[in-house]
Structure formats: structure tokens, C-alpha cells
Amino acid sequence: MQRSTDCSSKDSGMLFSNRSLWNLIWPLLVEQLLQITLGMADIIMVSSLGEASVSGVSLVDQINILITQIFAALATGGAVVCSQYIGRKSTAMAQKTAMQLLYATTFIAVVLLVTGTVFHRHVLSAVFGTVDADVMTASRRYFLITLLALPAIAVYNAAAAIFRSLGNSRISMWIAALVNVINIGGNAVLIYGLHWGVEGVAVPTLLSRLAAAIVLFVCLYTNRTVSIKGILHMHIDFHLIGRILRIGIPNGLEGSAFQIGKILVLSLISSYGTVAIAANAVGNTLASFEVLPGNAIGIAMLTVVGQCMGAREYGQAVHYTKKMMAAAYIGFLALNVPLLLLSSRIISLYGMSPETSRLGWYMTLVHGLCGIFIWPLSFSLPNALRAAGDSAFTMIVSMVSMWTVRVGMSFVLKATGIFGIIALLGLPAHFGALSVWIAMVMDWIVRSLFFVVRFVRGRWKQKQVI
């Protein structure tokens, strides 16, 4: 789908009909749901190994998310460039963009794989410091195996982004379903059947990522619209890679700074002990579920706004951004109200201690209630700016807000016991970990104000990508 084939869309001159928007968004919703379900299943299954294993896996997953975001950022750069070429009806350049994106991401993956393998002990010690010895042991074993999946993750992110730029989000949805079957099935066999430790989670993760990358690569190779046939006859186009990196690098720096900040405040959470670490892992999993509509619509914006900008239809870019933001808010309300009502029962499935479950519920409540009002403006809206090439602005705002508000206020709130509220309410000391979640909401408020002003003023429409 490059343009809608709906008659009403053609007659009105609009690039996307309601049907074509829905056909783009609903597979992304399902894909996000499958990914979140996988994360929940991983934590639930590994919880049978004890809280040390849960903590070790959740800590390493924060590093893995940081690394994955590098590939997602590069993929975003490729998707924006490819979408704009498609909007301009330049299929040949879209094909060339796909190949250059795969070259760049695969090279970076290999570099990170070698570096991470050599320096894994130093990385984990520097990030997590004085965690319990059994937690560190689990972290090291899990980290080394999941590192091997980096090239596959790079290929998957690049290929999926190219398909989405075409308006085809269904294929990555089906791949996500394949990943879930391999991963969850493998976890069940290795953990419950063979009684493996954290390796029982890591090995299926590796195998599922390899399968996903291979299938998606083959699909892209045989695609008729944007094919990568001839990719093995390597030809590096530094000019085109530069266009990708002009979007990808700011987006990558933004995502990396964001995740590094999260890892830094995770070390703060670690100081409250294993209960806080495990509760934070559960809270993060449910928080990922809470933002499902905003994430899916934000990804769709890269395609929709990117094609509008490539076609020089700036008015339509504004129209579709407003329309999709309204859909994001409706989705947030429809999902989060029942989810918050059921959250305590969902958390009980993890089999944690009462104190861990209680703290995890508070974290989920803070994130869900505030996210309904603020999250889409903080994270969905900036994707419209990125699709237009305004990624430098989103990077600066996000990085400054992350480090001054989220990180800074996390330590202020810890030092003051959330301004004395922990002592006033007679809560256990580990409830101080809520300071990180409260500072996170403060960060949302600040960045959303900047993004709304930027969008309304319209300077992003003056950016040139191709």
C-alpha cells in the first residue's frame, strides 16, 4: 500500500483513507501486543527460578533495550527516507535506501557483538554495581547468549521498517507471532521440561530472533515493490547512508540517552534491594502494555506523515497527525481504564511476594493514570516531527528533559524520601523506588509542552530530507 485505493480517498485527493489508516494501524497494535505478551511470559516463566533470576534478566533487558534502540533508530531513519521516496513515487531510490539501511545496521551489529562479548563483565559491573552475587551471575549468563542475536535484531528492524514505509505492517505482525511461538514454546521446554536456568529464557530468545530475521529478509528480497535483489553485490552509497543517518543518529542519540538515563535510575532502584528490582520489572512489563495504542500509532505516523512530506502535501501531514493523535487518546482510554481495574490480579500471576506485588501495583498505577493524559503528546506526537526530518529538535528536547528532569528529579526525590511522603505514610523504605516513576511523569510533562509548541508553530514543515 503506497496510496489508498479507496474511492473516497482518491476523489478527495487525500493520500490515505480511513480504511487504509486502519489497515496500517491494527497490525501494529497486534504486533505490539504480541511483543508485550512475550515480555510478560518471559518474566512469568523465569519467576519460577526465583527473584534473583527475575532481577538478573530484567537488569540485562534494560541494556538489551538500549542496544535494540540503536537499530530501531537507524531503521526509523531508513523508514523516513524510504517513505518520502515512496510519497514522491521514486521506487528505485526506495529500493536503494533499503539496501543501504541493511548494510549500515548489520555492520553496527557486528561491532556491538564483538565489543559486548569482550567487555561484558566490565559493562555489567559498571552499570549494576553492587547487586547481589546471584543476580550478577544470572545477568552475565543471560547477557552473553542474547548478545549473539544482535545481527538478527538489526536485520529484522531494518526490514520491518522498510515494509512499514510501504504501508505493509501485516508482515511484521505475522513475524511477531512466529517469534512468540518459538520463544514461549522454547521457554516452556527448557525451563519447565529440562529445568534450565536463565539459559532457558536466553536460548529461545536467540533462536526466535534468528528465525524472524531470516523470514523477513527473504520476504523483502522477493518483494515486488521494494526488493533488495542484488544486495550481496555490495555497493555502499555514503550519500544515501548520510540521509538515513541524519534522521537515525539524532533519533539514536535520543533513544540511547533515554535508555542510559533509565539504566542510571535503575541503579538507584537497585539500591532499594531485590524487592524493588523485581517490582520494577513487573511494573515495566505492564507499563509497556499500557502504552500499546500510542506506540502503534506513533510507528504508523512515520509512514503516513513521511509519505505526505515526500508528496509535498503539508496540509495533509497536519491533518493526519491530528487525526492519529485523537485515535491515540481514544485507544489509551479504552485500554487503560479496564487494565488499571484488573492490574492487581494481573500482577498476582507473577507469583511475587506480597510486598513486591504491592510496590509493582503502585508503579503501574502511577504510569497508567498519568499516561492517559500525557504519554501520547510525549512520544506519539514527536514521530510526526521525525517523519518530516525534524529529528534534531526532538533529540535535543528529549535528551535535556531526560537528564535534567527524569534523572535529576529521581535523585532529588530519593534524597528527600519523595518530599517526606514515604515517612509520612509509614511505607517501607523500598517504596522509595517510586521516586523514579514520579520523576518520569515530570519528564513527560516537560517534553510534551515543547513538542506541542513545535508542531503548532509549523517549522517542522520546512525540513528537507530528500
XYZ file of C-alpha atoms in Angstrom:
466
model
C 0.000 0.000 0.000
C 1.668 3.197 -1.137
C -1.524 5.163 -1.556
C -5.070 4.336 -0.623
C -7.147 2.643 -3.262
C -10.363 3.740 -1.578
C -12.520 5.715 -3.992
C -13.429 8.418 -1.493
C -9.754 8.997 -0.807
C -8.988 9.382 -4.494
C -11.899 11.727 -5.066
C -10.899 13.992 -2.198
C -7.214 13.998 -3.137
C -6.224 12.574 0.248
C -3.339 10.117 0.369
C -4.915 7.845 2.998
C -8.498 6.813 3.590
C -9.853 5.768 6.969
C -9.661 2.169 5.801
C -6.034 2.418 4.733
C -5.114 4.044 8.051
C -6.861 1.276 9.947
C -5.168 -1.392 7.808
C -1.828 0.160 8.704
C -2.515 0.597 12.419
C -4.295 -2.588 13.519
C -1.433 -4.967 12.627
C 0.898 -2.675 14.567
C -1.428 -2.936 17.554
C -1.384 -6.729 17.319
C 2.391 -6.766 16.847
C 2.911 -4.577 19.915
C 0.526 -6.798 21.879
C 2.471 -9.902 20.858
C 5.749 -8.311 21.903
C 4.340 -7.302 25.276
C 2.791 -10.728 25.787
C 6.201 -12.230 25.110
C 7.804 -9.956 27.699
C 5.190 -10.888 30.284
C 5.573 -14.598 29.508
C 9.348 -14.372 29.858
C 9.119 -12.759 33.294
C 6.361 -15.105 34.497
C 8.314 -18.171 33.366
C 11.650 -17.015 34.736
C 9.960 -16.117 38.054
C 9.798 -19.862 38.742
C 13.597 -19.725 39.026
C 13.475 -17.180 41.867
C 13.675 -13.413 42.293
C 17.434 -13.384 41.649
C 16.851 -14.732 38.141
C 13.983 -12.311 37.545
C 16.191 -9.436 38.652
C 19.142 -10.599 36.541
C 17.037 -10.959 33.386
C 15.242 -7.650 33.917
C 18.505 -5.785 34.506
C 20.117 -7.154 31.332
C 16.961 -6.472 29.360
C 17.463 -2.763 30.062
C 20.863 -2.968 28.322
C 19.397 -5.050 25.507
C 16.663 -2.466 25.012
C 19.354 0.215 24.754
C 21.196 -1.758 22.076
C 17.986 -2.600 20.222
C 17.023 1.072 20.202
C 20.148 1.821 18.197
C 18.863 -0.428 15.434
C 15.331 0.889 15.799
C 16.669 4.437 15.442
C 18.578 3.595 12.272
C 15.509 1.778 10.986
C 13.458 4.903 11.671
C 15.902 6.927 9.597
C 15.598 4.438 6.761
C 11.816 4.333 7.059
C 11.525 8.128 6.877
C 13.759 8.359 3.795
C 12.031 5.403 2.143
C 8.539 6.746 2.939
C 9.357 10.110 1.423
C 10.708 8.496 -1.760
C 7.527 6.425 -1.966
C 5.444 9.549 -1.492
C 7.374 11.064 -4.400
C 6.843 7.828 -6.406
C 10.589 7.138 -6.675
C 10.631 3.351 -6.231
C 14.224 2.918 -7.407
C 15.543 5.209 -4.680
C 13.358 3.470 -2.098
C 14.976 0.160 -3.086
C 18.423 1.640 -2.828
C 17.585 3.073 0.598
C 16.552 -0.393 1.815
C 19.899 -1.903 0.825
C 21.974 0.857 2.392
C 19.976 0.579 5.601
C 20.700 -3.150 5.829
C 24.419 -2.586 5.213
C 24.669 0.044 7.954
C 22.685 -1.814 10.606
C 24.437 -5.148 10.056
C 27.883 -3.551 10.340
C 26.969 -1.826 13.604
C 25.503 -5.060 14.986
C 28.725 -6.970 14.391
C 30.787 -4.233 16.073
C 28.498 -4.230 19.125
C 28.507 -8.033 19.295
C 32.304 -8.231 19.416
C 32.620 -5.325 21.864
C 29.921 -6.650 24.190
C 31.401 -10.146 24.257
C 34.884 -8.908 25.134
C 33.845 -6.348 27.743
C 30.642 -7.871 29.153
C 31.954 -8.143 32.730
C 33.044 -4.521 32.767
C 29.743 -3.359 31.291
C 27.572 -5.193 33.787
C 29.723 -4.215 36.766
C 29.769 -0.574 35.718
C 26.019 -0.420 35.180
C 24.705 -2.506 38.075
C 27.486 -2.159 40.620
C 26.778 -3.808 43.951
C 23.846 -6.099 43.173
C 23.744 -9.466 44.909
C 26.211 -12.064 43.605
C 23.487 -14.442 42.409
C 21.810 -11.607 40.495
C 25.101 -10.720 38.784
C 25.747 -14.352 37.856
C 22.329 -14.654 36.243
C 22.891 -11.349 34.433
C 26.183 -12.470 32.899
C 24.853 -15.789 31.645
C 21.775 -14.197 30.114
C 23.677 -11.283 28.566
C 26.266 -13.382 26.719
C 23.657 -15.541 24.978
C 21.349 -12.686 23.989
C 24.293 -10.744 22.534
C 24.504 -13.339 19.762
C 21.105 -12.205 18.491
C 22.287 -8.669 17.635
C 22.852 -9.178 13.873
C 19.411 -10.802 13.589
C 17.798 -7.941 15.529
C 19.473 -5.452 13.202
C 18.210 -7.172 10.057
C 14.721 -7.571 11.494
C 14.373 -3.907 12.487
C 15.626 -2.669 9.122
C 13.447 -4.982 7.035
C 10.331 -4.366 9.154
C 10.814 -0.597 8.860
C 11.026 -0.832 5.075
C 7.803 -2.842 4.881
C 6.056 -0.320 7.134
C 7.206 2.538 4.921
C 5.307 0.763 2.148
C 2.242 0.646 4.369
C 2.613 -3.115 4.886
C 2.566 -3.656 8.637
C 0.930 -7.074 8.489
C 4.101 -8.961 7.658
C 5.927 -7.858 10.813
C 2.792 -8.778 12.783
C 2.961 -12.346 11.491
C 6.687 -12.468 12.208
C 5.963 -11.328 15.780
C 3.529 -14.239 16.103
C 6.274 -16.610 14.917
C 8.676 -15.141 17.490
C 6.135 -15.713 20.258
C 5.585 -19.357 19.321
C 9.309 -20.139 19.213
C 10.175 -18.097 22.291
C 7.372 -19.094 24.630
C 7.449 -22.710 23.461
C 11.203 -22.847 23.920
C 10.950 -21.309 27.390
C 8.401 -23.916 28.424
C 10.544 -26.833 27.215
C 13.861 -25.581 28.608
C 12.646 -24.157 31.935
C 9.834 -26.500 32.914
C 10.909 -29.576 30.971
C 14.712 -29.568 31.143
C 14.963 -27.333 34.246
C 17.483 -24.924 32.784
C 18.267 -21.643 34.492
C 18.260 -18.239 32.782
C 19.667 -20.002 29.702
C 16.168 -21.424 29.297
C 14.968 -17.886 28.521
C 18.039 -16.705 26.607
C 18.356 -19.545 24.063
C 14.751 -19.354 22.785
C 15.159 -15.579 22.530
C 18.205 -16.085 20.315
C 16.544 -18.722 18.132
C 13.336 -16.734 17.656
C 15.259 -13.606 16.613
C 17.261 -15.596 14.078
C 14.105 -17.110 12.590
C 12.398 -13.702 12.397
C 15.363 -12.082 10.635
C 15.695 -14.871 8.070
C 11.996 -14.924 7.160
C 11.699 -11.137 6.905
C 14.896 -10.872 4.849
C 13.561 -13.434 2.369
C 10.226 -11.612 2.153
C 11.984 -8.333 1.411
C 14.243 -10.000 -1.136
C 11.236 -11.312 -3.062
C 9.102 -8.180 -2.662
C 7.965 -6.673 -5.968
C 7.753 -3.015 -4.930
C 10.937 -2.541 -2.919
C 13.198 -5.538 -3.498
C 16.755 -5.965 -2.210
C 17.824 -8.307 -5.019
C 21.494 -7.705 -5.701
C 22.262 -6.796 -2.079
C 25.104 -9.333 -1.974
C 26.879 -7.360 -4.718
C 27.781 -4.796 -2.123
C 27.792 -1.152 -3.180
C 27.997 1.435 -0.427
C 26.320 4.775 -1.158
C 27.652 7.083 1.559
C 25.467 9.957 0.398
C 22.296 7.942 0.860
C 23.530 6.466 4.129
C 24.151 10.047 5.199
C 20.491 10.874 4.600
C 19.471 7.903 6.698
C 21.892 8.849 9.458
C 20.689 12.468 9.543
C 17.429 11.047 10.856
C 18.791 7.922 12.512
C 21.665 9.427 14.511
C 19.618 12.085 16.342
C 16.913 9.511 16.925
C 19.532 7.017 18.104
C 21.205 9.504 20.415
C 17.814 10.424 21.794
C 16.823 6.793 22.365
C 20.241 5.872 23.743
C 20.321 8.818 26.131
C 16.805 7.905 27.189
C 17.740 4.301 27.884
C 21.063 5.204 29.530
C 19.110 7.502 31.817
C 16.721 4.643 32.585
C 19.666 2.366 33.345
C 21.151 5.022 35.606
C 17.971 5.384 37.607
C 17.690 1.592 37.561
C 20.893 1.562 39.597
C 19.022 3.825 42.006
C 16.190 1.282 42.160
C 18.756 -1.478 42.682
C 19.893 0.296 45.849
C 16.497 -0.489 47.384
C 17.100 -4.241 47.064
C 15.734 -7.231 45.188
C 12.097 -6.444 46.071
C 12.309 -3.078 44.300
C 14.136 -4.562 41.287
C 11.556 -7.317 40.821
C 8.618 -4.903 41.320
C 10.155 -2.550 38.765
C 10.455 -5.423 36.268
C 6.758 -6.228 36.652
C 5.818 -2.540 36.504
C 7.809 -2.029 33.317
C 6.114 -5.005 31.654
C 2.618 -3.718 32.445
C 3.647 -0.175 31.527
C 4.612 -1.446 28.076
C 1.122 -2.848 27.732
C -0.439 0.464 28.829
C 1.233 2.430 26.022
C 0.355 -0.066 23.272
C -2.030 2.255 21.322
C 0.363 5.192 21.443
C 3.311 3.099 20.305
C 1.428 1.584 17.375
C 0.059 4.919 16.177
C 3.452 6.564 16.625
C 5.043 3.963 14.330
C 2.256 4.441 11.786
C 2.910 8.193 11.789
C 6.359 7.622 10.303
C 4.744 6.106 7.213
C 1.767 8.452 6.913
C 3.496 11.764 7.606
C 6.608 10.615 5.722
C 4.621 9.933 2.537
C 2.760 13.231 2.912
C 6.023 15.146 3.225
C 7.534 13.304 0.248
C 4.487 14.271 -1.827
C 4.760 17.863 -0.530
C 1.254 17.595 0.946
C 1.983 19.575 4.118
C -1.652 20.251 4.932
C -2.377 16.537 4.831
C 0.575 15.901 7.142
C -1.046 18.174 9.733
C -4.479 16.664 9.163
C -3.345 13.082 9.615
C -1.221 13.913 12.659
C -4.220 15.430 14.451
C -6.439 12.543 13.399
C -3.992 9.918 14.609
C -3.349 11.729 17.891
C -7.091 11.688 18.576
C -7.080 7.949 17.878
C -4.145 7.504 20.283
C -6.048 9.166 23.115
C -9.176 7.127 22.455
C -7.055 3.971 22.450
C -5.363 4.952 25.719
C -8.682 5.426 27.481
C -10.217 2.248 26.081
C -7.242 0.128 27.158
C -6.044 1.680 30.399
C -9.287 2.070 32.315
C -10.056 -1.686 32.401
C -6.360 -2.552 32.677
C -5.895 -0.472 35.810
C -9.004 -2.018 37.350
C -7.551 -5.500 36.741
C -3.878 -4.698 37.385
C -3.667 -6.165 40.894
C -4.999 -9.503 39.631
C -2.582 -9.469 36.689
C 0.375 -8.795 38.986
C -0.639 -11.724 41.196
C 0.100 -14.041 38.231
C 3.812 -13.349 38.648
C 3.902 -15.206 41.974
C 5.915 -12.497 43.716
C 5.941 -11.759 47.433
C 3.098 -9.555 48.777
C 5.423 -6.565 49.221
C 6.817 -6.909 45.692
C 3.325 -7.176 44.228
C 2.127 -4.160 46.212
C 5.016 -1.976 45.057
C 4.590 -3.146 41.461
C 0.906 -2.188 41.610
C 1.737 1.354 42.752
C 4.228 1.721 39.891
C 1.625 0.516 37.397
C -0.970 2.916 38.799
C 1.298 5.971 38.549
C 2.260 5.137 34.966
C -1.245 4.272 33.758
C -3.184 7.173 35.252
C -0.708 9.816 34.116
C -0.093 8.147 30.752
C -3.746 8.525 29.748
C -3.338 12.304 29.720
C 0.302 12.936 28.807
C 2.029 9.985 27.107
C 0.740 10.435 23.509
C 1.936 14.054 23.407
C 5.334 12.995 24.750
C 6.007 10.008 22.492
C 3.465 9.670 19.649
C 3.443 13.304 18.505
C 7.238 13.630 18.055
C 7.148 10.857 15.448
C 5.286 13.251 13.165
C 8.185 15.674 13.567
C 10.735 12.929 12.901
C 8.891 11.830 9.769
C 9.314 15.357 8.445
C 13.046 15.347 9.198
C 12.864 17.410 12.395
C 14.716 14.782 14.426
C 17.380 17.155 15.762
C 14.751 19.128 17.657
C 13.145 16.031 19.182
C 16.598 14.784 20.168
C 17.569 17.986 21.977
C 14.280 18.283 23.853
C 14.201 14.626 24.837
C 17.816 14.478 25.992
C 17.674 17.686 28.026
C 14.365 16.737 29.631
C 15.552 13.184 30.335
C 18.716 14.212 32.118
C 17.548 17.311 33.923
C 14.033 16.231 34.869
C 13.809 12.437 34.923
C 17.310 11.645 36.158
C 17.787 14.781 38.253
C 14.419 14.602 39.981
C 14.820 10.857 40.603
C 17.778 11.565 42.859
C 16.131 14.599 44.445
C 13.039 12.569 45.283
C 15.172 9.734 46.644
C 17.197 12.070 48.844
C 14.031 13.649 50.258
C 12.006 10.452 50.594
C 9.636 11.843 47.917
C 9.495 15.072 49.925
C 8.810 13.168 53.135
C 5.759 11.303 51.814
C 7.294 7.836 52.385
C 7.833 8.541 56.099
C 4.509 10.356 56.449
C 2.571 7.366 55.122
C 4.687 4.871 57.063
C 5.672 2.975 53.903
C 8.642 0.553 53.803
C 11.945 2.024 52.646
C 11.873 0.171 49.308
C 8.785 2.181 48.323
C 11.256 4.994 47.718
C 11.746 3.344 44.321
C 8.529 5.131 43.315
C 10.641 8.306 43.057
C 11.849 7.110 39.644
C 8.285 6.700 38.351
C 7.162 10.088 39.652
C 10.177 11.797 38.051
C 9.299 10.005 34.808
C 5.881 11.672 34.733
C 7.516 15.063 35.315
C 9.708 14.381 32.280
C 6.626 13.589 30.159
C 5.038 16.918 31.059
C 8.100 18.966 30.107
C 8.802 17.299 26.760
C 5.118 17.294 25.719
C 4.939 21.075 26.136
C 7.884 21.579 23.764
C 6.566 19.151 21.150
C 3.098 20.697 21.090
C 4.521 24.194 20.612
C 6.832 22.969 17.838
C 4.003 21.253 15.996
C 1.639 24.223 16.255
C 4.246 26.708 15.001
C 4.853 24.518 11.932
C 8.600 24.963 11.471
C 8.940 21.206 11.038
C 7.216 21.513 7.639
C 10.236 23.421 6.306
C 12.625 20.467 6.736
C 14.036 18.726 3.657
C 15.034 15.042 3.739
C 15.153 14.116 0.010
